[in-house]
Short mmCIF file of C-alpha atoms in Angstrom, two decimals:
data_model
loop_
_atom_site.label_atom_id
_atom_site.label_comp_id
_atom_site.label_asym_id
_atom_site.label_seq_id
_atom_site.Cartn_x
_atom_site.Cartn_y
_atom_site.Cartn_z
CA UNK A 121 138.49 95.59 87.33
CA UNK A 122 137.72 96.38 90.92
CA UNK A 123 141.17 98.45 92.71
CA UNK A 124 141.41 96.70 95.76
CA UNK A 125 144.06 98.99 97.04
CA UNK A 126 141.61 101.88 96.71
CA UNK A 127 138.32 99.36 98.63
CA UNK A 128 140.46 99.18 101.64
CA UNK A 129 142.36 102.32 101.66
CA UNK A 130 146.04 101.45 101.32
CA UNK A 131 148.29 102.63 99.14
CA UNK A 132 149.97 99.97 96.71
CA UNK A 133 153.17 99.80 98.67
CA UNK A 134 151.45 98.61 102.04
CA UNK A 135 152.58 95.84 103.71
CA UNK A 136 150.81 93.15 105.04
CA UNK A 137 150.15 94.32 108.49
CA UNK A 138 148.68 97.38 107.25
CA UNK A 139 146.29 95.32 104.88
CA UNK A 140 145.10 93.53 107.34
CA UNK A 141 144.39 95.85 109.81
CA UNK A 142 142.20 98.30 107.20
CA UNK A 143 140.68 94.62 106.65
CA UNK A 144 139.48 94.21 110.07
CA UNK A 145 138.62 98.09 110.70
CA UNK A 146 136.60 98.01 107.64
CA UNK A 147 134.87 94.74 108.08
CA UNK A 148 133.65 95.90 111.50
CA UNK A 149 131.64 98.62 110.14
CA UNK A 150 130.37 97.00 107.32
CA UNK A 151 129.57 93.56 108.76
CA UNK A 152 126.08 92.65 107.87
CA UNK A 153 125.13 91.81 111.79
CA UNK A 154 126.21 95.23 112.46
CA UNK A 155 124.94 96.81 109.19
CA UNK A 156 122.27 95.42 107.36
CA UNK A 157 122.99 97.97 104.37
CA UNK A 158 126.70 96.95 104.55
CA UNK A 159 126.60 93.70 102.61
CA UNK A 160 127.36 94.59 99.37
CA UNK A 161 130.47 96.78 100.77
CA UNK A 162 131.57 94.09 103.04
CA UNK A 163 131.48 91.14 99.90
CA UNK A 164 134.02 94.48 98.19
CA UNK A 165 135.99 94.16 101.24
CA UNK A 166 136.42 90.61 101.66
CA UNK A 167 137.21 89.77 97.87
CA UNK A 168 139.66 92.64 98.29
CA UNK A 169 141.60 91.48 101.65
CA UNK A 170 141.48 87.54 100.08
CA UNK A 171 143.89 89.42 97.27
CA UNK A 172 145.78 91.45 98.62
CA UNK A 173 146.49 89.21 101.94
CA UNK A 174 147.52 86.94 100.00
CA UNK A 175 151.15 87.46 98.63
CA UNK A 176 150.76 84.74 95.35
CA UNK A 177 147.48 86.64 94.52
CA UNK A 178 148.46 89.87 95.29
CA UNK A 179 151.57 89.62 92.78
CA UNK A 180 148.98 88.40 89.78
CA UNK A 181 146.78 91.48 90.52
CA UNK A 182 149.50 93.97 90.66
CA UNK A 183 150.67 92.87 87.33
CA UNK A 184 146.81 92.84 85.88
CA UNK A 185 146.37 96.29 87.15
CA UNK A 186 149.82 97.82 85.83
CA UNK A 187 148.55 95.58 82.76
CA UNK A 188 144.68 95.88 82.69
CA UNK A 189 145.10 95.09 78.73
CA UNK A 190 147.17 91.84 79.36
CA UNK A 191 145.73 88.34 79.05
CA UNK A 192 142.26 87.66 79.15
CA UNK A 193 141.25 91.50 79.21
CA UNK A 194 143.12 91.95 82.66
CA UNK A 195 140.36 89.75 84.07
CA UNK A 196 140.69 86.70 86.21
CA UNK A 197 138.06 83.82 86.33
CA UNK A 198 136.96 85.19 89.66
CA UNK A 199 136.54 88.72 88.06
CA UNK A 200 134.36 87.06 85.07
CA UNK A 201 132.47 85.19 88.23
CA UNK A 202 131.85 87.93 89.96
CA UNK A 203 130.43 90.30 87.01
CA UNK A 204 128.85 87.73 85.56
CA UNK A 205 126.70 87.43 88.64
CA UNK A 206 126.65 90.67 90.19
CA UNK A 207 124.06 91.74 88.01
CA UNK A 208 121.49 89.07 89.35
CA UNK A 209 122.01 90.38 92.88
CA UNK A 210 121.35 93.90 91.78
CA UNK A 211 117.96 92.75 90.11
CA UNK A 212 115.27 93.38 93.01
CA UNK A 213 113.51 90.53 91.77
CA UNK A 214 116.61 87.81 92.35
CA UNK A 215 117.57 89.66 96.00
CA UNK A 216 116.30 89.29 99.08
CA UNK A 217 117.81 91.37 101.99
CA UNK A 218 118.97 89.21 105.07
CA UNK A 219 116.48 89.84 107.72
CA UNK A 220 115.36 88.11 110.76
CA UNK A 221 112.35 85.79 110.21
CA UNK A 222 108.51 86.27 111.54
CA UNK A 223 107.39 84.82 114.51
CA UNK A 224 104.48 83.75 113.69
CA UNK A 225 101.55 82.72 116.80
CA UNK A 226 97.81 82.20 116.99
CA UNK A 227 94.86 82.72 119.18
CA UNK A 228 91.70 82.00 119.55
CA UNK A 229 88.78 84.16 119.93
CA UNK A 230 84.53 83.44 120.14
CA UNK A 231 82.31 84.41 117.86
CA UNK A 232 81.11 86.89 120.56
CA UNK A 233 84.39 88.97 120.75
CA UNK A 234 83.98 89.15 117.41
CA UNK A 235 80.92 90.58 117.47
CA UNK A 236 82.31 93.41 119.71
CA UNK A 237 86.03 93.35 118.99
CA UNK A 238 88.00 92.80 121.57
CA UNK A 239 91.75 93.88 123.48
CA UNK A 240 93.80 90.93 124.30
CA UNK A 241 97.06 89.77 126.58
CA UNK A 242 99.10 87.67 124.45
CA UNK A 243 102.20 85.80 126.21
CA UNK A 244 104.55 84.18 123.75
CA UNK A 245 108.18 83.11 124.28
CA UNK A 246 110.85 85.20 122.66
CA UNK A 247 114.31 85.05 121.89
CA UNK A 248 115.66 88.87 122.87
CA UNK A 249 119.13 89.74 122.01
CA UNK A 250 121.54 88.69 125.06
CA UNK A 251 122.35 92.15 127.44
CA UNK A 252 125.67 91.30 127.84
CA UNK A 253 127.17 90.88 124.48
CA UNK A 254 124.68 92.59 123.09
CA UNK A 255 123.39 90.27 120.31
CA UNK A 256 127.13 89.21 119.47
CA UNK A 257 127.69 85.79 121.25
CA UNK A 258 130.97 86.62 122.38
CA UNK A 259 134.19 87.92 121.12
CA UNK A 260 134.29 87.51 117.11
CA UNK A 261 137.20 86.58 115.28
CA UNK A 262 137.07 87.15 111.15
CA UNK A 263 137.13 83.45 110.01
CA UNK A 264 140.37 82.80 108.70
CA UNK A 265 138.55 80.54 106.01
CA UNK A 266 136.44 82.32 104.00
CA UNK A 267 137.99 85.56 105.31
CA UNK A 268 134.86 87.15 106.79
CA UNK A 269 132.44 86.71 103.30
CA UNK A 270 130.33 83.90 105.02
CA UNK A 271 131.17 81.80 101.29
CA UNK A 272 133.71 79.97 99.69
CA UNK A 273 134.23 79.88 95.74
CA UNK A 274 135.23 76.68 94.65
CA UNK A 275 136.71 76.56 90.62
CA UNK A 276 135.96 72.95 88.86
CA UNK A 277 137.22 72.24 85.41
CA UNK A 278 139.96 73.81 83.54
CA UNK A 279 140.57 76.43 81.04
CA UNK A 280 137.31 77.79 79.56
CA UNK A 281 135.34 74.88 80.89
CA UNK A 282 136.26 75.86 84.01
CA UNK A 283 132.68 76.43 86.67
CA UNK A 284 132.70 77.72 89.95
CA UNK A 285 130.31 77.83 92.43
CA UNK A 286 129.79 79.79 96.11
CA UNK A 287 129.06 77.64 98.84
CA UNK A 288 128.58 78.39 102.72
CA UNK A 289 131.92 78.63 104.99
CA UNK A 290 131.74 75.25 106.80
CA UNK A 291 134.16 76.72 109.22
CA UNK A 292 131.90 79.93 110.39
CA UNK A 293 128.61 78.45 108.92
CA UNK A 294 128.30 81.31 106.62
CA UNK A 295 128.67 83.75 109.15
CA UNK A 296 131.64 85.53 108.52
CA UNK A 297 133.61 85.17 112.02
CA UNK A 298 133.98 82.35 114.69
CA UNK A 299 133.69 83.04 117.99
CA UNK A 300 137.13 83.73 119.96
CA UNK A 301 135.33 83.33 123.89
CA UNK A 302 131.64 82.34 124.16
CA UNK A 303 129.42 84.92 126.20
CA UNK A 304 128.82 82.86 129.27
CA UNK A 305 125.39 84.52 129.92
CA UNK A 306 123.79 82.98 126.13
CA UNK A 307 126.73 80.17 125.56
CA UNK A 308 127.29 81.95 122.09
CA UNK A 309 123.86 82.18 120.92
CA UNK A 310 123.58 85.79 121.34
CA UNK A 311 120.04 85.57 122.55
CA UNK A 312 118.48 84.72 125.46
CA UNK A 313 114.59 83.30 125.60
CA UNK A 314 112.01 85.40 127.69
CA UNK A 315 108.51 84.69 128.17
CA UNK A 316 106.92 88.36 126.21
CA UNK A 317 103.37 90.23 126.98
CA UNK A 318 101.46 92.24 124.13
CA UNK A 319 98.14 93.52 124.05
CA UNK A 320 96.45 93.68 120.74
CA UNK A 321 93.13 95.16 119.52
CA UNK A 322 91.25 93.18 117.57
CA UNK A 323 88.70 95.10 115.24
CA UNK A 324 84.82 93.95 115.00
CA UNK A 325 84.19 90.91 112.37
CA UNK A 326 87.73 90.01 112.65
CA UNK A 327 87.45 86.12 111.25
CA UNK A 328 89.29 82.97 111.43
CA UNK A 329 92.71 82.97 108.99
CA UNK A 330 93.16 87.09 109.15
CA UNK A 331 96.36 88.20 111.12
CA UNK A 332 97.98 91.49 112.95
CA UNK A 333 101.64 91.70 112.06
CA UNK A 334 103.05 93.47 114.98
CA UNK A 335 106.52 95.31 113.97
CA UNK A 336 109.73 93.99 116.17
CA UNK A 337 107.74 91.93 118.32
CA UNK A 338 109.10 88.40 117.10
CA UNK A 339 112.58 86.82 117.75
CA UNK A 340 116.27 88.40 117.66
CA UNK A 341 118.04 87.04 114.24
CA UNK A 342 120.86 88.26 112.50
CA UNK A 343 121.50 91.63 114.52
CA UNK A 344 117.63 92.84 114.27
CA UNK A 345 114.80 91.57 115.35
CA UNK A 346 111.57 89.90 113.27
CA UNK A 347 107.75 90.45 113.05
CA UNK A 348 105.64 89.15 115.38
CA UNK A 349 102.38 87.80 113.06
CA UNK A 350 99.07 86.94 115.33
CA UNK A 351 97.11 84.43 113.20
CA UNK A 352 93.34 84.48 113.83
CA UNK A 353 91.29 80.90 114.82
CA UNK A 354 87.95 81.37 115.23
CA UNK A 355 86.19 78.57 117.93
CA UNK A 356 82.65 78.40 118.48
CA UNK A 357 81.30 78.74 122.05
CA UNK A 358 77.90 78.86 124.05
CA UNK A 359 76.13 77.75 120.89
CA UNK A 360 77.56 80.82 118.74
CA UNK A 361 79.12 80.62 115.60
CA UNK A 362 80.52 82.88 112.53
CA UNK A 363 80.07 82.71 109.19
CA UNK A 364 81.55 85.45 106.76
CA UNK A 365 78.97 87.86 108.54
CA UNK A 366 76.72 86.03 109.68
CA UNK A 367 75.95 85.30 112.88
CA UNK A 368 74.52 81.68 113.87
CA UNK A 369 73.12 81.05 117.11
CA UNK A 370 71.79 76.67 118.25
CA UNK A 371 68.55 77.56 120.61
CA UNK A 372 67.78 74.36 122.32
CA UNK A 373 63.81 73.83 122.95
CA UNK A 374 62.00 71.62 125.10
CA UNK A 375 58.69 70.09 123.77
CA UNK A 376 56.48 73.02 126.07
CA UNK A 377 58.90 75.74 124.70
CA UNK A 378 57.93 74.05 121.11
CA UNK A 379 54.13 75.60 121.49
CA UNK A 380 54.91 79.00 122.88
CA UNK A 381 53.98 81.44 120.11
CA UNK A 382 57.21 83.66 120.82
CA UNK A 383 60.85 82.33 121.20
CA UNK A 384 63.81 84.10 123.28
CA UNK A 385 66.81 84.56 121.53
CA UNK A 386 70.63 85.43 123.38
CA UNK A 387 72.09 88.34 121.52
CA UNK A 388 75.56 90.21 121.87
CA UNK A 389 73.43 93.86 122.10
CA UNK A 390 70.49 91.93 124.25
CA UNK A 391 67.61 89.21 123.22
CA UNK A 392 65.39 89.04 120.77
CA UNK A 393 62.02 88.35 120.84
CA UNK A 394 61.03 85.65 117.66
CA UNK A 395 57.65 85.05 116.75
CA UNK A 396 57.56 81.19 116.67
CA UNK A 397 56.46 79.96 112.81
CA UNK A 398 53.34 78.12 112.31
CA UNK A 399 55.33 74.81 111.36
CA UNK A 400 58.30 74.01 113.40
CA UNK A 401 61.03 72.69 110.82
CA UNK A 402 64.36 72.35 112.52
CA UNK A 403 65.86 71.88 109.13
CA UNK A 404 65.36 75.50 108.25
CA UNK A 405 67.11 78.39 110.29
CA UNK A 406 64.94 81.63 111.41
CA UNK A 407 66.75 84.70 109.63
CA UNK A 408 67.30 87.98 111.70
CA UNK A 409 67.50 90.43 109.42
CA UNK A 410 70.73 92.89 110.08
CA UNK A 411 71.15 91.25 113.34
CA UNK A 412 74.68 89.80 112.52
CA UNK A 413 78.17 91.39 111.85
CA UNK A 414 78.19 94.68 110.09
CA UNK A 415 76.70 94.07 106.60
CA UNK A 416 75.04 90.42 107.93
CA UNK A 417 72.32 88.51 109.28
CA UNK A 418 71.77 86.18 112.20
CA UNK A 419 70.41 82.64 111.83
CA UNK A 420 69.09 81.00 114.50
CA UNK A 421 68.62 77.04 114.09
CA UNK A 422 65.87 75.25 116.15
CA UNK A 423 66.58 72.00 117.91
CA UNK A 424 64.38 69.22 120.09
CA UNK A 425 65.83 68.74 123.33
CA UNK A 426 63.73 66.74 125.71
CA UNK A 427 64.19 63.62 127.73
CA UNK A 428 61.52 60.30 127.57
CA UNK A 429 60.28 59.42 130.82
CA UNK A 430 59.57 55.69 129.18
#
């Protein structure tokens, strides 16, 4: 059984204005907008003010504690509740720490900048954390609700068929506080959007469906601020394209440029000179050995491009 005296600091003969303000000291620092380490503290804290600020509850507890073998092991339902599922939040595989989501954006780039990698401007819109509240929104105020835990336990049934579960406060919206005076500069939001510049290098080969996740770069949530995750789209352009490493390149030939025994072909390091083959089949690509990304081969496909004069 959790001493709730000792989680806030009082001693057992505090009164009520002293709880409360060790409540609100303590739920300051340990907010989890203010300290993202803080949460399991702050859910000690809470559980410990909605007690002991509470005169009905406060008189049970006092006589569990001087009692802790009295009843059902000294335990209330909420106690059972609580170590029941405390374990499941401790399990790294059932908890998730409260973080601020990724912004995720894409871009396009040729097949040619892929070919030599390439530095690009990116301009995205960004929420940033407002200047003059600093993220906060305004003056807080610990909801009066769910007493600053964000959650409200609600007991169905009666005896030992009694269930409870934890919902979101629909007072604070699971926040923990309600806003006493708006910050005039974000109207409460706590963030203000701002158009954001970044240059990123992208590395040779780099393909459609990869991404860059760039640390802090995305949008200010819940006191700290997201990744920002480039996707990659790769779009063809002046008759290049990419595939895995290859590199496949349309040349477009006239019915005179059909007969010349050697054929041009546009490269990212310079052209090529391609001996023509003895039958022209525009159903089978030329192969450039080694002539395409690192590891690949380039692939040149022949087309008929001509115009009737009849």
């Amino acid at each position: 059984m959790n001493n709730y005296y000792e989680i806030l600091g009082v001693s057992k003969e505090a009164s009520q204005d002293e709880i409360k303000k060790a409540y609100k000291k303590l739920a300051f620092e340990y907010h989890p907008d203010r300290n993202p380490d803080g949460a399991d503290k702050f859910k000690d804290i809470a559980s410990a003010y909605d007690t002991l600020g509470d005169d009905v509850k406060r008189k049970k507890y006092d006589n569990q504690l001087n009692n802790p073998f009295g009843g059902s092991n000294g335990m209330s339902y909420e106690d059972i509740f609580n170590q029941m599922f405390r374990g499941q939040e401790q399990n790294p595989f059932n908890q998730r720490r409260k973080s601020a989501p990724d912004k995720i954006i894409k871009i396009q780039i040729t097949p040619l900048e892929s070919y030599k990698g390439v530095e690009k401007k990116i301009q995205y819109l960004k929420d940033n954390h407002c200047n003059l509240c600093n993220g906060s929104g305004g003056e807080q105020q610990v909801c009066n609700t769910c007493k600053g835990a964000g959650f409200q336990i609600k007991s169905f049934g009666t005896g030992f068929m009694m269930q409870q579960i934890r919902t979101s406060c629909g007072t604070c919206g699971g926040r923990g506080y309600t806003l006493v005076h708006r910050c005039y500069s974000c109207d409460g939001k706590g963030t203000k959007g701002i158009t954001n510049e970044v240059s990123v290098k992208l590395p040779v080969g780099v393909d459609s469906g990869q991404y860059l996740k760039l640390p802090d770069l995305g949008d200010f949530r819940n006191g700290e601020y997201g990744d920002l995750v480039v996707q990659i789209e790769m779009v063809s352009k002046d008759g290049y394209e990419k595939m895995n490493n290859d590199l496949i390149y349309s040349l477009y030939l006239n019915l005179d440029q059909i007969q010349a025994d050697n054929y041009i072909i546009p490269h990212p390091d310079g052209d090529l000179n391609m001996v023509a083959p003895k039958t022209f089949d525009s159903s089978k690509p030329l192969r450039l050995k080694g002539k395409g990304y690192p590891g690949g081969d380039m692939y040149v496909r022949l087309n008929v491009k001509f115009e009737r004069t009849t």
